[in-house]
Amino acid sequence: MTRAPVTTTLLTALLVGLAAAQSTPAQSTPAPPPPATPSTPATSTAPAPTFTPVPFLSREPVHTFKEMAWVIDPTKTYRAVLTTSQGDITVELAAKAAPKAVNNFVFLALNHFYEGTRFHRVIDGFMAQGGDPLSADAAQQARWGTGGPGYGFYVELDPALTFKRSGVLAMARSRSLYSQGSQFFLTLAPADFLSGQYTVFGQVVAGQDILAKLTRTAKSGAAGETPIPGVVADVLKAVQVLVSP
C-alpha cells in the first residue's frame, strides 16, 4: 500500500527506540516511509538442511535473569518456529553474523520466556514488535513495551544485514546501544532507513503470510503514533528452536 512521505519531524518524534530493559521508557522505530519492492531471493539448488529440536533448558517459563548463558554454536544453523495465535512463523537465525543476539533469543526461548507474550506493537506497512514479558499480563498493559529479561547487551551492526525486505527479524532497543534485551521486531515491509541502527539477527523463511495477518495495534500519522482502540493483540504461544549441523 502506498504511504505518504514521512516528515523529518515525525521521524524524529517516533525515534524513541524499539524495546527497553525494565524501567526503561517504551521504544519505537521511525514511522514507515513509502515501502520499496522486496528483493527476490536467489534460487538455490543445494539440498535442504535437516533440522532437529533443541531441548528446553527449563520446564516452566523463567522471566528474570542476571545474565544470559551461552547456549549456541555459531558454526551451526538455527531456526525458530514462532507459534502465534494466527499461525506459525519460521525464522532462520544469523548465528555467525549476530551471535550475541541469536544466543540471547535462543537462550530465552529455551527457558520458555516468550510463551504467552503478545505482539503488543504492530503498525501496518512497518513492523510487529513483541518479546516483552510484561505483555503476558493484561493488567500490565499500560507498561507494555518497557519490560525485559533483567539484563541488556550491546548492538551488533553488520553492514551486510539490512532491512531492505520484509520479514527481517531484529532486536528492539531504546536510544542506548546497550539496551537490547528480550524485545524484538519483524518487518512487515522493507525499511532500509533502519539499516545500521538496529541489530538484524534473522529472516522469515516460512509464514510471511501469517506475519502479515498479525493484528494491527497502532497506527502512525501526522500526529505521531496512536493506539487503535478495542483491538486484542496476538499472542506468541510458543517458540521452538531448531538446529542443523
Short mmCIF file of C-alpha atoms in Angstrom, two decimals:
data_model
loop_
_atom_site.label_atom_id
_atom_site.label_comp_id
_atom_site.label_asym_id
_atom_site.label_seq_id
_atom_site.Cartn_x
_atom_site.Cartn_y
_atom_site.Cartn_z
CA MET A 1 0.00 0.00 0.00
CA THR A 2 1.45 3.37 -0.94
CA ARG A 3 2.03 5.62 2.04
CA ALA A 4 2.50 9.38 2.12
CA PRO A 5 6.10 10.57 2.64
CA VAL A 6 7.04 10.94 6.29
CA THR A 7 8.19 14.33 7.54
CA THR A 8 11.50 14.80 9.37
CA THR A 9 9.57 15.93 12.43
CA LEU A 10 7.52 12.75 12.53
CA LEU A 11 10.59 10.53 12.07
CA THR A 12 12.33 12.32 14.92
CA ALA A 13 9.26 12.08 17.16
CA LEU A 14 8.95 8.35 16.67
CA LEU A 15 12.66 7.51 17.14
CA VAL A 16 12.07 6.56 20.78
CA GLY A 17 13.54 3.06 20.26
CA LEU A 18 12.18 -0.43 19.90
CA ALA A 19 12.43 -2.24 23.24
CA ALA A 20 13.60 -1.48 26.72
CA ALA A 21 15.02 -3.22 29.72
CA GLN A 22 12.99 -2.98 32.91
CA SER A 23 12.13 0.61 33.93
CA THR A 24 13.25 1.96 30.52
CA PRO A 25 10.70 4.01 28.55
CA ALA A 26 8.91 2.15 25.78
CA GLN A 27 10.76 2.25 22.49
CA SER A 28 9.63 2.70 18.91
CA THR A 29 11.13 2.82 15.45
CA PRO A 30 10.66 5.69 13.00
CA ALA A 31 7.40 5.78 11.11
CA PRO A 32 7.50 3.89 7.82
CA PRO A 33 8.40 5.63 4.57
CA PRO A 34 6.87 4.54 1.24
CA PRO A 35 7.76 0.81 1.08
CA ALA A 36 10.18 -0.38 -1.57
CA THR A 37 9.73 -3.54 -3.59
CA PRO A 38 11.12 -6.59 -1.71
CA SER A 39 14.05 -8.28 -3.37
CA THR A 40 13.56 -11.76 -4.78
CA PRO A 41 15.68 -14.41 -3.05
CA ALA A 42 18.09 -16.22 -5.34
CA THR A 43 17.13 -19.75 -6.27
CA SER A 44 19.30 -22.39 -4.62
CA THR A 45 19.85 -25.94 -5.77
CA ALA A 46 21.54 -27.03 -2.54
CA PRO A 47 19.77 -29.78 -0.56
CA ALA A 48 17.57 -28.56 2.24
CA PRO A 49 19.23 -28.88 5.66
CA THR A 50 17.82 -31.24 8.27
CA PHE A 51 16.74 -29.54 11.50
CA THR A 52 16.16 -31.12 14.90
CA PRO A 53 14.57 -29.54 18.01
CA VAL A 54 16.91 -28.12 20.66
CA PRO A 55 15.96 -29.37 24.17
CA PHE A 56 14.49 -26.79 26.53
CA LEU A 57 16.57 -25.63 29.49
CA SER A 58 13.63 -25.29 31.91
CA ARG A 59 10.25 -26.91 32.38
CA GLU A 60 8.38 -23.73 33.26
CA PRO A 61 8.72 -20.16 31.95
CA VAL A 62 11.54 -18.13 33.50
CA HIS A 63 11.20 -14.36 33.10
CA THR A 64 14.11 -12.84 35.03
CA PHE A 65 17.84 -13.44 34.70
CA LYS A 66 21.02 -11.74 35.88
CA GLU A 67 22.71 -12.51 32.58
CA MET A 68 22.35 -14.78 29.58
CA ALA A 69 24.16 -18.10 29.36
CA TRP A 70 25.96 -19.08 26.16
CA VAL A 71 23.91 -21.85 24.53
CA ILE A 72 24.61 -21.80 20.76
CA ASP A 73 27.37 -22.93 18.42
CA PRO A 74 27.74 -20.16 15.78
CA THR A 75 29.08 -22.69 13.26
CA LYS A 76 25.65 -24.37 13.17
CA THR A 77 22.42 -23.18 11.55
CA TYR A 78 19.49 -22.27 13.79
CA ARG A 79 15.85 -21.67 13.09
CA ALA A 80 12.95 -20.79 15.37
CA VAL A 81 9.29 -21.59 14.88
CA LEU A 82 7.11 -18.87 16.41
CA THR A 83 3.66 -20.27 17.12
CA THR A 84 1.29 -17.30 17.19
CA SER A 85 -2.47 -17.02 17.59
CA GLN A 86 -2.55 -16.52 13.79
CA GLY A 87 -0.32 -19.49 12.91
CA ASP A 88 3.36 -20.42 12.66
CA ILE A 89 6.21 -18.16 11.51
CA THR A 90 9.62 -19.75 10.89
CA VAL A 91 12.74 -17.60 11.03
CA GLU A 92 16.31 -18.51 10.17
CA LEU A 93 18.73 -17.02 12.67
CA ALA A 94 22.02 -15.34 11.67
CA ALA A 95 24.24 -17.04 14.24
CA LYS A 96 27.53 -16.17 12.53
CA ALA A 97 26.76 -12.51 11.82
CA ALA A 98 24.94 -11.70 15.08
CA PRO A 99 25.97 -14.38 17.59
CA LYS A 100 25.06 -12.41 20.73
CA ALA A 101 21.56 -11.56 19.55
CA VAL A 102 20.91 -15.10 18.32
CA ASN A 103 22.27 -16.61 21.52
CA ASN A 104 20.09 -14.26 23.56
CA PHE A 105 16.94 -15.17 21.62
CA VAL A 106 17.69 -18.91 21.78
CA PHE A 107 18.56 -18.75 25.49
CA LEU A 108 15.29 -17.02 26.33
CA ALA A 109 13.25 -19.30 24.06
CA LEU A 110 14.77 -22.41 25.65
CA ASN A 111 13.62 -21.08 29.02
CA HIS A 112 10.02 -20.62 27.74
CA PHE A 113 10.49 -16.88 28.26
CA TYR A 114 8.35 -15.82 25.31
CA GLU A 115 5.38 -18.08 25.93
CA GLY A 116 2.19 -16.06 26.42
CA THR A 117 3.74 -12.73 25.48
CA ARG A 118 1.98 -10.56 22.90
CA PHE A 119 2.80 -8.69 19.72
CA HIS A 120 1.99 -5.50 21.58
CA ARG A 121 3.01 -3.03 18.86
CA VAL A 122 2.04 -3.81 15.26
CA ILE A 123 1.92 -0.99 12.69
CA ASP A 124 0.56 -1.61 9.21
CA GLY A 125 3.21 -1.46 6.49
CA PHE A 126 6.00 -1.26 9.04
CA MET A 127 6.68 -3.86 11.73
CA ALA A 128 5.39 -6.15 14.50
CA GLN A 129 7.09 -5.87 17.90
CA GLY A 130 6.97 -8.44 20.69
CA GLY A 131 9.03 -10.12 23.38
CA ASP A 132 8.07 -8.01 26.41
CA PRO A 133 7.39 -10.30 29.40
CA LEU A 134 5.01 -7.68 30.81
CA SER A 135 2.75 -8.18 27.79
CA ALA A 136 1.78 -11.63 29.09
CA ASP A 137 -0.25 -9.86 31.77
CA ALA A 138 -3.28 -7.90 30.56
CA ALA A 139 -3.31 -5.97 33.84
CA GLN A 140 0.12 -4.53 32.92
CA GLN A 141 -0.97 -3.16 29.54
CA ALA A 142 -0.05 0.41 30.45
CA ARG A 143 3.56 -0.79 30.80
CA TRP A 144 3.76 -2.98 27.71
CA GLY A 145 6.89 -2.16 25.76
CA THR A 146 9.02 -1.40 28.83
CA GLY A 147 9.89 -4.91 30.04
CA GLY A 148 12.99 -7.03 29.60
CA PRO A 149 14.85 -10.11 30.89
CA GLY A 150 16.80 -8.32 33.63
CA TYR A 151 19.94 -7.56 31.58
CA GLY A 152 20.95 -5.68 28.47
CA PHE A 153 23.65 -6.11 25.80
CA TYR A 154 25.34 -4.16 23.02
CA VAL A 155 24.22 -3.93 19.40
CA GLU A 156 25.76 -5.93 16.54
CA LEU A 157 25.62 -3.85 13.36
CA ASP A 158 26.76 -5.97 10.41
CA PRO A 159 26.57 -3.87 7.21
CA ALA A 160 25.64 -6.99 5.25
CA LEU A 161 22.44 -7.39 7.28
CA THR A 162 19.89 -4.77 6.26
CA PHE A 163 16.18 -4.01 6.33
CA LYS A 164 15.77 -3.99 2.56
CA ARG A 165 12.96 -6.56 2.57
CA SER A 166 10.05 -7.70 4.68
CA GLY A 167 10.31 -10.48 7.24
CA VAL A 168 13.55 -9.19 8.80
CA LEU A 169 13.98 -10.16 12.48
CA ALA A 170 15.80 -7.57 14.60
CA MET A 171 16.41 -6.54 18.19
CA ALA A 172 14.40 -3.69 19.64
CA ARG A 173 16.14 -1.21 21.92
CA SER A 174 15.98 2.26 23.44
CA ARG A 175 18.40 5.04 22.46
CA SER A 176 21.20 3.33 24.40
CA LEU A 177 23.25 0.91 22.31
CA TYR A 178 23.48 -1.32 25.40
CA SER A 179 19.71 -1.60 25.92
CA GLN A 180 18.93 -4.72 23.87
CA GLY A 181 17.11 -7.28 25.99
CA SER A 182 14.23 -9.57 25.06
CA GLN A 183 12.12 -7.42 22.75
CA PHE A 184 12.35 -7.95 19.00
CA PHE A 185 10.52 -6.89 15.85
CA LEU A 186 9.69 -8.34 12.44
CA THR A 187 9.35 -6.04 9.45
CA LEU A 188 6.09 -6.10 7.52
CA ALA A 189 7.65 -4.19 4.60
CA PRO A 190 11.14 -3.06 3.53
CA ALA A 191 12.51 -0.46 5.96
CA ASP A 192 16.04 0.29 4.79
CA PHE A 193 16.09 3.55 6.77
CA LEU A 194 16.60 1.33 9.86
CA SER A 195 19.75 -0.30 8.43
CA GLY A 196 22.83 0.34 10.54
CA GLN A 197 20.76 1.30 13.60
CA TYR A 198 19.26 -1.94 14.89
CA THR A 199 20.70 -5.44 15.16
CA VAL A 200 19.40 -7.76 12.43
CA PHE A 201 19.60 -11.39 13.51
CA GLY A 202 17.21 -13.36 11.33
CA GLN A 203 14.85 -13.61 8.38
CA VAL A 204 11.43 -15.19 7.91
CA VAL A 205 11.72 -18.29 5.71
CA ALA A 206 8.13 -19.55 6.12
CA GLY A 207 4.91 -17.96 7.36
CA GLN A 208 5.26 -14.50 5.86
CA ASP A 209 1.51 -14.68 5.24
CA ILE A 210 0.97 -15.36 8.94
CA LEU A 211 3.16 -12.39 9.85
CA ALA A 212 1.04 -10.23 7.56
CA LYS A 213 -2.11 -11.31 9.44
CA LEU A 214 -0.96 -10.12 12.88
CA THR A 215 -3.47 -7.73 14.40
CA ARG A 216 -2.53 -4.07 13.99
CA THR A 217 -2.44 -2.39 17.38
CA ALA A 218 -1.29 1.12 16.44
CA LYS A 219 -1.17 3.50 13.51
CA SER A 220 1.07 6.40 12.65
CA GLY A 221 0.26 9.72 11.06
CA ALA A 222 0.99 13.42 11.19
CA ALA A 223 0.14 13.46 14.89
CA GLY A 224 2.54 10.60 15.64
CA GLU A 225 1.77 7.05 16.70
CA THR A 226 -1.58 6.29 18.32
CA PRO A 227 -3.08 3.03 19.59
CA ILE A 228 -6.06 1.51 17.80
CA PRO A 229 -8.91 1.28 20.35
CA GLY A 230 -10.50 -2.06 21.14
CA VAL A 231 -8.01 -4.34 19.38
CA VAL A 232 -6.72 -7.52 21.03
CA ALA A 233 -3.02 -8.14 20.48
CA ASP A 234 -2.00 -11.54 19.10
CA VAL A 235 -0.25 -13.97 21.44
CA LEU A 236 3.11 -15.67 20.93
CA LYS A 237 2.12 -19.07 22.25
CA ALA A 238 5.47 -20.83 21.96
CA VAL A 239 8.93 -20.69 20.37
CA GLN A 240 10.63 -23.92 19.26
CA VAL A 241 14.32 -23.66 18.43
CA LEU A 242 15.72 -25.97 15.71
CA VAL A 243 19.35 -26.68 14.82
CA SER A 244 21.15 -28.14 11.81
CA PRO A 245 24.82 -29.20 11.77
#
